[in-house]
C-alpha cells in the first residue's frame, strides 16, 4: 500500500520569502502525485498534479512541484509567498491518478505567513 | 458550476442517533468517495464507489454505510452515531484515472 509523509506539521514564512513544503511517498510503481490546498472551513482545492511527462509542474499562481523519482519526493515550492497563501497543504499519492481506491493523503502542513 | 455538493453542511447529533449525508455531483463521474478529516490525521477514506450500484470499503469503514443508487449521488449513513465519529466529512468524485474533486465538507459533531 502507498503512503505519504509530510514531515513538517507547521511552517512559518515571512511574506515575500520563498517556500518549500516537503512530501515523500512510498509506492512500488510510478505514482500519480497531487498537491491540494485547504483554506479554513473550506474543502480541498487541487493545486498541482503530476501524472507523467515533465517532472516539474507549475500553476499560474507561482507554485511549482517537482517529481524526483530517486528521492521519492514531490516537494512544493513558491519563490515569493503572499499572505493569501496561508492555508493547509496536503500531498497525496494515487494509482492511475485517483483510481478505484482513491488517494492516500499526507497529514498536511499548516502554512503560516508572517507580515 | 456546482461540481460536488454535500448536504447538510453542519449537524449536531446525540450519541446513538442516525443520520445520512448526501453527496451529489454533476460532472458525470464514475467514481465517488467519502473521506473523513481529523486534526493531525489528514484525510482517510471511508468508502468508495466505482459505479452505480457498487460500493467498497476504504481505510476506516466501521460504523458507516453507503449507497450509490444513482450515478450522481453517494450517500453516507451513520446508523448509531458515536462521539468518535465527530469529524469533517468530504465527498469527492472523479473519472477513472483522473483528478479527484472534493466537496466543501460537512461538519458533524456527536455529543
PDB file of C-alpha atoms in Angstrom:
ATOM      1  CA  UNK A   1       0.000   0.000   0.000  1.00  0.00           C
ATOM      2  CA  UNK A   2       1.141   3.500  -0.708  1.00  0.00           C
ATOM      3  CA  UNK A   3       1.920   6.089   1.968  1.00  0.00           C
ATOM      4  CA  UNK A   4       2.732   9.786   2.102  1.00  0.00           C
ATOM      5  CA  UNK A   5       4.872  11.668   4.595  1.00  0.00           C
ATOM      6  CA  UNK A   6       4.776  15.392   5.105  1.00  0.00           C
ATOM      7  CA  UNK A   7       7.492  15.892   7.709  1.00  0.00           C
ATOM      8  CA  UNK A   8       6.559  19.454   8.639  1.00  0.00           C
ATOM      9  CA  UNK A   9       3.324  19.905  10.588  1.00  0.00           C
ATOM     10  CA  UNK A  10       3.680  23.706  10.695  1.00  0.00           C
ATOM     11  CA  UNK A  11       5.820  26.080   8.660  1.00  0.00           C
ATOM     12  CA  UNK A  12       6.094  29.825   9.237  1.00  0.00           C
ATOM     13  CA  UNK A  13       7.336  32.008   6.408  1.00  0.00           C
ATOM     14  CA  UNK A  14       7.615  35.766   6.084  1.00  0.00           C
ATOM     15  CA  UNK A  15       5.596  37.392   3.340  1.00  0.00           C
ATOM     16  CA  UNK A  16       7.749  37.702   0.253  1.00  0.00           C
ATOM     17  CA  UNK A  17      10.079  34.892   1.275  1.00  0.00           C
ATOM     18  CA  UNK A  18      10.453  31.614  -0.574  1.00  0.00           C
ATOM     19  CA  UNK A  19       8.633  28.455   0.410  1.00  0.00           C
ATOM     20  CA  UNK A  20       9.277  24.735   0.171  1.00  0.00           C
ATOM     21  CA  UNK A  21       6.897  22.128   1.539  1.00  0.00           C
ATOM     22  CA  UNK A  22       8.233  18.614   1.639  1.00  0.00           C
ATOM     23  CA  UNK A  23       6.438  15.480   0.532  1.00  0.00           C
ATOM     24  CA  UNK A  24       7.803  11.954   0.396  1.00  0.00           C
ATOM     25  CA  UNK A  25       5.862   8.969  -0.789  1.00  0.00           C
ATOM     26  CA  UNK A  26       6.152   5.228  -0.716  1.00  0.00           C
ATOM     27  CA  UNK A  27       4.794   3.326  -3.660  1.00  0.00           C
ATOM     28  CA  UNK A  28       6.078   0.430  -5.688  1.00  0.00           C
ATOM     29  CA  UNK A  29       5.350   1.783  -9.153  1.00  0.00           C
ATOM     30  CA  UNK A  30       5.266   5.218 -10.746  1.00  0.00           C
ATOM     31  CA  UNK A  31       2.856   7.220  -8.652  1.00  0.00           C
ATOM     32  CA  UNK A  32       0.357   9.870  -9.570  1.00  0.00           C
ATOM     33  CA  UNK A  33       1.006  12.815  -7.272  1.00  0.00           C
ATOM     34  CA  UNK A  34      -1.064  15.751  -6.147  1.00  0.00           C
ATOM     35  CA  UNK A  35      -0.930  18.836  -4.016  1.00  0.00           C
ATOM     36  CA  UNK A  36      -4.197  20.102  -2.587  1.00  0.00           C
ATOM     37  CA  UNK A  37      -4.751  23.296  -0.612  1.00  0.00           C
ATOM     38  CA  UNK A  38      -7.396  23.841   2.041  1.00  0.00           C
ATOM     39  CA  UNK A  39      -8.367  27.227   3.452  1.00  0.00           C
ATOM     40  CA  UNK A  40     -10.045  27.301   6.887  1.00  0.00           C
ATOM     41  CA  UNK A  41     -13.593  25.989   6.742  1.00  0.00           C
ATOM     42  CA  UNK A  42     -13.287  25.069   3.099  1.00  0.00           C
ATOM     43  CA  UNK A  43     -12.901  21.964   1.020  1.00  0.00           C
ATOM     44  CA  UNK A  44      -9.777  20.827  -0.772  1.00  0.00           C
ATOM     45  CA  UNK A  45      -8.787  22.548  -3.970  1.00  0.00           C
ATOM     46  CA  UNK A  46      -6.400  20.951  -6.433  1.00  0.00           C
ATOM     47  CA  UNK A  47      -3.185  22.929  -6.693  1.00  0.00           C
ATOM     48  CA  UNK A  48      -0.889  20.790  -8.834  1.00  0.00           C
ATOM     49  CA  UNK A  49      -0.755  17.287 -10.207  1.00  0.00           C
ATOM     50  CA  UNK A  50       1.788  15.016 -11.803  1.00  0.00           C
ATOM     51  CA  UNK A  51       0.705  12.120 -13.972  1.00  0.00           C
ATOM     52  CA  UNK A  52       3.561  11.717 -16.426  1.00  0.00           C
ATOM     53  CA  UNK A  53       5.923  13.665 -18.649  1.00  0.00           C
ATOM     54  CA  UNK A  54       7.746  16.769 -17.442  1.00  0.00           C
ATOM     55  CA  UNK A  55       8.686  16.222 -13.820  1.00  0.00           C
ATOM     56  CA  UNK A  56       8.280  19.918 -12.997  1.00  0.00           C
ATOM     57  CA  UNK A  57       4.681  21.080 -12.847  1.00  0.00           C
ATOM     58  CA  UNK A  58       3.618  24.675 -12.343  1.00  0.00           C
ATOM     59  CA  UNK A  59       0.486  26.722 -11.856  1.00  0.00           C
ATOM     60  CA  UNK A  60      -0.457  30.283 -12.710  1.00  0.00           C
ATOM     61  CA  UNK A  61      -0.168  31.468  -9.106  1.00  0.00           C
ATOM     62  CA  UNK A  62       3.562  30.748  -8.950  1.00  0.00           C
ATOM     63  CA  UNK A  63       3.519  27.362  -7.259  1.00  0.00           C
ATOM     64  CA  UNK A  64       5.608  24.549  -8.651  1.00  0.00           C
ATOM     65  CA  UNK A  65       6.292  20.969  -7.652  1.00  0.00           C
ATOM     66  CA  UNK A  66       8.976  18.616  -8.870  1.00  0.00           C
ATOM     67  CA  UNK A  67       8.736  14.857  -9.027  1.00  0.00           C
ATOM     68  CA  UNK A  68      12.053  13.261  -8.115  1.00  0.00           C
ATOM     69  CA  UNK A  69      11.873   9.511  -8.504  1.00  0.00           C
ATOM     70  CA  UNK A  70      15.293   8.919  -6.970  1.00  0.00           C
ATOM     71  CA  UNK A  71      14.221  10.690  -3.771  1.00  0.00           C
ATOM     72  CA  UNK A  72      10.580   9.557  -3.809  1.00  0.00           C
ATOM     73  CA  UNK A  73       9.634  13.186  -3.375  1.00  0.00           C
ATOM     74  CA  UNK A  74       7.184  15.721  -4.742  1.00  0.00           C
ATOM     75  CA  UNK A  75       8.087  18.947  -2.960  1.00  0.00           C
ATOM     76  CA  UNK A  76       6.047  22.100  -3.400  1.00  0.00           C
ATOM     77  CA  UNK A  77       7.813  25.437  -3.904  1.00  0.00           C
ATOM     78  CA  UNK A  78       6.967  29.057  -4.371  1.00  0.00           C
ATOM     79  CA  UNK A  79       9.591  31.794  -4.833  1.00  0.00           C
ATOM     80  CA  UNK A  80       7.660  34.534  -3.017  1.00  0.00           C
ATOM     81  CA  UNK A  81       4.682  33.849  -0.743  1.00  0.00           C
ATOM     82  CA  UNK A  82       1.699  36.122  -0.270  1.00  0.00           C
ATOM     83  CA  UNK A  83      -0.451  36.431   2.856  1.00  0.00           C
ATOM     84  CA  UNK A  84      -3.280  34.738   0.972  1.00  0.00           C
ATOM     85  CA  UNK A  85      -1.175  31.573   0.679  1.00  0.00           C
ATOM     86  CA  UNK A  86      -1.749  30.824   4.376  1.00  0.00           C
ATOM     87  CA  UNK A  87      -3.613  27.505   4.410  1.00  0.00           C
ATOM     88  CA  UNK A  88      -3.261  23.786   4.969  1.00  0.00           C
ATOM     89  CA  UNK A  89      -1.437  21.926   2.213  1.00  0.00           C
ATOM     90  CA  UNK A  90      -1.883  18.237   1.546  1.00  0.00           C
ATOM     91  CA  UNK A  91       0.251  15.997  -0.592  1.00  0.00           C
ATOM     92  CA  UNK A  92      -1.434  12.887  -1.970  1.00  0.00           C
ATOM     93  CA  UNK A  93      -0.473   9.835  -3.982  1.00  0.00           C
ATOM     94  CA  UNK A  94      -2.730   7.732  -6.108  1.00  0.00           C
ATOM     95  CA  UNK A  95      -2.843   4.902  -8.532  1.00  0.00           C
ATOM     96  CA  UNK A  96      -3.876   5.878 -12.030  1.00  0.00           C
ATOM     97  CA  UNK A  97      -4.479   9.445 -10.942  1.00  0.00           C
ATOM     98  CA  UNK A  98      -7.070   8.600  -8.383  1.00  0.00           C
ATOM     99  CA  UNK A  99      -8.033   5.077  -9.060  1.00  0.00           C
ATOM    100  CA  UNK A 100     -10.796   2.999  -7.598  1.00  0.00           C
ATOM    101  CA  UNK A 101      -9.482   3.251  -4.067  1.00  0.00           C
ATOM    102  CA  UNK A 102      -8.915   6.973  -4.148  1.00  0.00           C
ATOM    103  CA  UNK A 103      -5.903   8.875  -2.911  1.00  0.00           C
ATOM    104  CA  UNK A 104      -3.657   8.408   0.097  1.00  0.00           C
ATOM    105  CA  UNK A 105      -3.022  11.710   1.839  1.00  0.00           C
ATOM    106  CA  UNK A 106      -0.255  13.028   3.993  1.00  0.00           C
ATOM    107  CA  UNK A 107      -1.237  14.564   7.298  1.00  0.00           C
ATOM    108  CA  UNK A 108      -0.846  18.058   5.990  1.00  0.00           C
ATOM    109  CA  UNK A 109       1.404  21.074   6.522  1.00  0.00           C
ATOM    110  CA  UNK A 110      -0.065  24.208   8.051  1.00  0.00           C
ATOM    111  CA  UNK A 111       1.475  27.252   6.402  1.00  0.00           C
ATOM    112  CA  UNK A 112       1.590  30.456   8.435  1.00  0.00           C
ATOM    113  CA  UNK A 113       2.572  33.726   6.769  1.00  0.00           C
ATOM    114  CA  UNK A 114       4.211  36.407   8.894  1.00  0.00           C
ATOM    115  CA  UNK A 115       3.810  40.043   7.836  1.00  0.00           C
TER     116      UNK A 115
ATOM    117  CA  UNK B   1     -20.988  25.215 -11.920  1.00  0.00           C
ATOM    118  CA  UNK B   2     -21.895  23.156  -8.840  1.00  0.00           C
ATOM    119  CA  UNK B   3     -19.310  20.321  -9.002  1.00  0.00           C
ATOM    120  CA  UNK B   4     -19.604  18.258  -5.811  1.00  0.00           C
ATOM    121  CA  UNK B   5     -22.304  19.320  -3.370  1.00  0.00           C
ATOM    122  CA  UNK B   6     -22.699  17.996   0.162  1.00  0.00           C
ATOM    123  CA  UNK B   7     -25.686  18.348   2.484  1.00  0.00           C
ATOM    124  CA  UNK B   8     -26.012  19.163   5.283  1.00  0.00           C
ATOM    125  CA  UNK B   9     -23.014  21.383   5.893  1.00  0.00           C
ATOM    126  CA  UNK B  10     -23.312  21.302   9.680  1.00  0.00           C
ATOM    127  CA  UNK B  11     -25.038  18.856  12.016  1.00  0.00           C
ATOM    128  CA  UNK B  12     -25.048  18.059  15.710  1.00  0.00           C
ATOM    129  CA  UNK B  13     -26.149  14.582  16.718  1.00  0.00           C
ATOM    130  CA  UNK B  14     -26.700  12.874  20.026  1.00  0.00           C
ATOM    131  CA  UNK B  15     -24.933   9.578  20.647  1.00  0.00           C
ATOM    132  CA  UNK B  16     -26.986   6.753  19.181  1.00  0.00           C
ATOM    133  CA  UNK B  17     -28.859   8.865  16.661  1.00  0.00           C
ATOM    134  CA  UNK B  18     -28.722   8.102  12.967  1.00  0.00           C
ATOM    135  CA  UNK B  19     -28.234  10.379  10.010  1.00  0.00           C
ATOM    136  CA  UNK B  20     -27.394  10.429   6.321  1.00  0.00           C
ATOM    137  CA  UNK B  21     -25.005  12.723   4.486  1.00  0.00           C
ATOM    138  CA  UNK B  22     -25.868  13.317   0.873  1.00  0.00           C
ATOM    139  CA  UNK B  23     -23.344  13.924  -1.870  1.00  0.00           C
ATOM    140  CA  UNK B  24     -24.303  14.954  -5.372  1.00  0.00           C
ATOM    141  CA  UNK B  25     -22.028  15.528  -8.354  1.00  0.00           C
ATOM    142  CA  UNK B  26     -22.957  16.962 -11.713  1.00  0.00           C
ATOM    143  CA  UNK B  27     -19.792  16.014 -13.624  1.00  0.00           C
ATOM    144  CA  UNK B  28     -20.950  12.530 -14.676  1.00  0.00           C
ATOM    145  CA  UNK B  29     -18.059  10.990 -12.749  1.00  0.00           C
ATOM    146  CA  UNK B  30     -17.922   7.233 -12.375  1.00  0.00           C
ATOM    147  CA  UNK B  31     -16.042   7.165  -9.097  1.00  0.00           C
ATOM    148  CA  UNK B  32     -17.213   8.671  -5.819  1.00  0.00           C
ATOM    149  CA  UNK B  33     -15.620   8.702  -2.382  1.00  0.00           C
ATOM    150  CA  UNK B  34     -16.275   9.590   1.238  1.00  0.00           C
ATOM    151  CA  UNK B  35     -13.354  10.765   3.364  1.00  0.00           C
ATOM    152  CA  UNK B  36     -13.152  11.970   6.923  1.00  0.00           C
ATOM    153  CA  UNK B  37     -10.701  14.581   8.139  1.00  0.00           C
ATOM    154  CA  UNK B  38      -9.456  14.731  11.704  1.00  0.00           C
ATOM    155  CA  UNK B  39      -6.805  17.018  13.220  1.00  0.00           C
ATOM    156  CA  UNK B  40      -3.314  15.688  12.578  1.00  0.00           C
ATOM    157  CA  UNK B  41      -4.636  12.712  10.619  1.00  0.00           C
ATOM    158  CA  UNK B  42      -5.067  14.094   7.134  1.00  0.00           C
ATOM    159  CA  UNK B  43      -7.893  12.598   5.101  1.00  0.00           C
ATOM    160  CA  UNK B  44      -8.837   8.948   5.428  1.00  0.00           C
ATOM    161  CA  UNK B  45     -11.008   7.054   3.001  1.00  0.00           C
ATOM    162  CA  UNK B  46     -14.223   5.638   4.488  1.00  0.00           C
ATOM    163  CA  UNK B  47     -15.968   4.067   1.497  1.00  0.00           C
ATOM    164  CA  UNK B  48     -15.877   4.476  -2.230  1.00  0.00           C
ATOM    165  CA  UNK B  49     -17.858   3.530  -5.299  1.00  0.00           C
ATOM    166  CA  UNK B  50     -16.732   2.757  -8.832  1.00  0.00           C
ATOM    167  CA  UNK B  51     -20.176   2.991 -10.330  1.00  0.00           C
ATOM    168  CA  UNK B  52     -23.893   2.993  -9.780  1.00  0.00           C
ATOM    169  CA  UNK B  53     -24.942   0.140  -7.523  1.00  0.00           C
ATOM    170  CA  UNK B  54     -21.408  -0.669  -6.322  1.00  0.00           C
ATOM    171  CA  UNK B  55     -19.625   0.255  -3.104  1.00  0.00           C
ATOM    172  CA  UNK B  56     -16.429  -0.814  -1.373  1.00  0.00           C
ATOM    173  CA  UNK B  57     -14.715  -0.291   1.963  1.00  0.00           C
ATOM    174  CA  UNK B  58     -11.877   2.110   2.423  1.00  0.00           C
ATOM    175  CA  UNK B  59      -9.406   2.533   5.240  1.00  0.00           C
ATOM    176  CA  UNK B  60     -11.878   3.374   8.056  1.00  0.00           C
ATOM    177  CA  UNK B  61     -15.304   1.889   7.163  1.00  0.00           C
ATOM    178  CA  UNK B  62     -16.519   0.764  10.590  1.00  0.00           C
ATOM    179  CA  UNK B  63     -19.674   2.481  11.805  1.00  0.00           C
ATOM    180  CA  UNK B  64     -20.616   3.757   8.340  1.00  0.00           C
ATOM    181  CA  UNK B  65     -22.726   2.503   5.468  1.00  0.00           C
ATOM    182  CA  UNK B  66     -23.030   3.866   1.955  1.00  0.00           C
ATOM    183  CA  UNK B  67     -25.265   3.566  -1.054  1.00  0.00           C
ATOM    184  CA  UNK B  68     -24.953   4.573  -4.712  1.00  0.00           C
ATOM    185  CA  UNK B  69     -28.427   4.099  -6.171  1.00  0.00           C
ATOM    186  CA  UNK B  70     -27.906   6.812  -8.766  1.00  0.00           C
ATOM    187  CA  UNK B  71     -24.693   7.662 -10.555  1.00  0.00           C
ATOM    188  CA  UNK B  72     -24.749  11.244  -9.396  1.00  0.00           C
ATOM    189  CA  UNK B  73     -25.440  10.558  -5.711  1.00  0.00           C
ATOM    190  CA  UNK B  74     -23.426   8.871  -2.970  1.00  0.00           C
ATOM    191  CA  UNK B  75     -24.968   8.634   0.495  1.00  0.00           C
ATOM    192  CA  UNK B  76     -23.071   8.119   3.738  1.00  0.00           C
ATOM    193  CA  UNK B  77     -25.047   6.782   6.673  1.00  0.00           C
ATOM    194  CA  UNK B  78     -24.344   6.617  10.371  1.00  0.00           C
ATOM    195  CA  UNK B  79     -26.720   4.130  11.954  1.00  0.00           C
ATOM    196  CA  UNK B  80     -25.781   4.791  15.582  1.00  0.00           C
ATOM    197  CA  UNK B  81     -23.565   7.822  15.941  1.00  0.00           C
ATOM    198  CA  UNK B  82     -20.658   7.787  18.382  1.00  0.00           C
ATOM    199  CA  UNK B  83     -18.504  10.675  19.647  1.00  0.00           C
ATOM    200  CA  UNK B  84     -15.557   9.158  17.751  1.00  0.00           C
ATOM    201  CA  UNK B  85     -17.420   9.999  14.548  1.00  0.00           C
ATOM    202  CA  UNK B  86     -17.167  13.711  15.253  1.00  0.00           C
ATOM    203  CA  UNK B  87     -15.270  14.856  12.206  1.00  0.00           C
ATOM    204  CA  UNK B  88     -15.362  16.761   8.950  1.00  0.00           C
ATOM    205  CA  UNK B  89     -16.629  14.611   6.111  1.00  0.00           C
ATOM    206  CA  UNK B  90     -15.661  15.193   2.496  1.00  0.00           C
ATOM    207  CA  UNK B  91     -17.252  13.701  -0.544  1.00  0.00           C
ATOM    208  CA  UNK B  92     -15.277  13.536  -3.778  1.00  0.00           C
ATOM    209  CA  UNK B  93     -15.662  12.267  -7.306  1.00  0.00           C
ATOM    210  CA  UNK B  94     -13.556  11.542 -10.353  1.00  0.00           C
ATOM    211  CA  UNK B  95     -13.356   9.888 -13.731  1.00  0.00           C
ATOM    212  CA  UNK B  96     -11.303   6.692 -13.720  1.00  0.00           C
ATOM    213  CA  UNK B  97      -7.646   7.590 -13.797  1.00  0.00           C
ATOM    214  CA  UNK B  98      -8.155  11.287 -13.326  1.00  0.00           C
ATOM    215  CA  UNK B  99      -8.140  14.081 -10.782  1.00  0.00           C
ATOM    216  CA  UNK B 100     -10.386  13.780  -7.735  1.00  0.00           C
ATOM    217  CA  UNK B 101     -12.645  16.767  -6.996  1.00  0.00           C
ATOM    218  CA  UNK B 102     -13.863  17.484  -3.492  1.00  0.00           C
ATOM    219  CA  UNK B 103     -16.988  18.964  -1.984  1.00  0.00           C
ATOM    220  CA  UNK B 104     -16.802  21.688   0.637  1.00  0.00           C
ATOM    221  CA  UNK B 105     -17.245  19.402   3.614  1.00  0.00           C
ATOM    222  CA  UNK B 106     -19.834  18.504   6.228  1.00  0.00           C
ATOM    223  CA  UNK B 107     -19.068  19.277   9.866  1.00  0.00           C
ATOM    224  CA  UNK B 108     -20.543  16.643  12.165  1.00  0.00           C
ATOM    225  CA  UNK B 109     -20.479  16.789  15.954  1.00  0.00           C
ATOM    226  CA  UNK B 110     -21.685  13.867  18.052  1.00  0.00           C
ATOM    227  CA  UNK B 111     -22.386  14.720  21.672  1.00  0.00           C
TER     228      UNK B 111
END
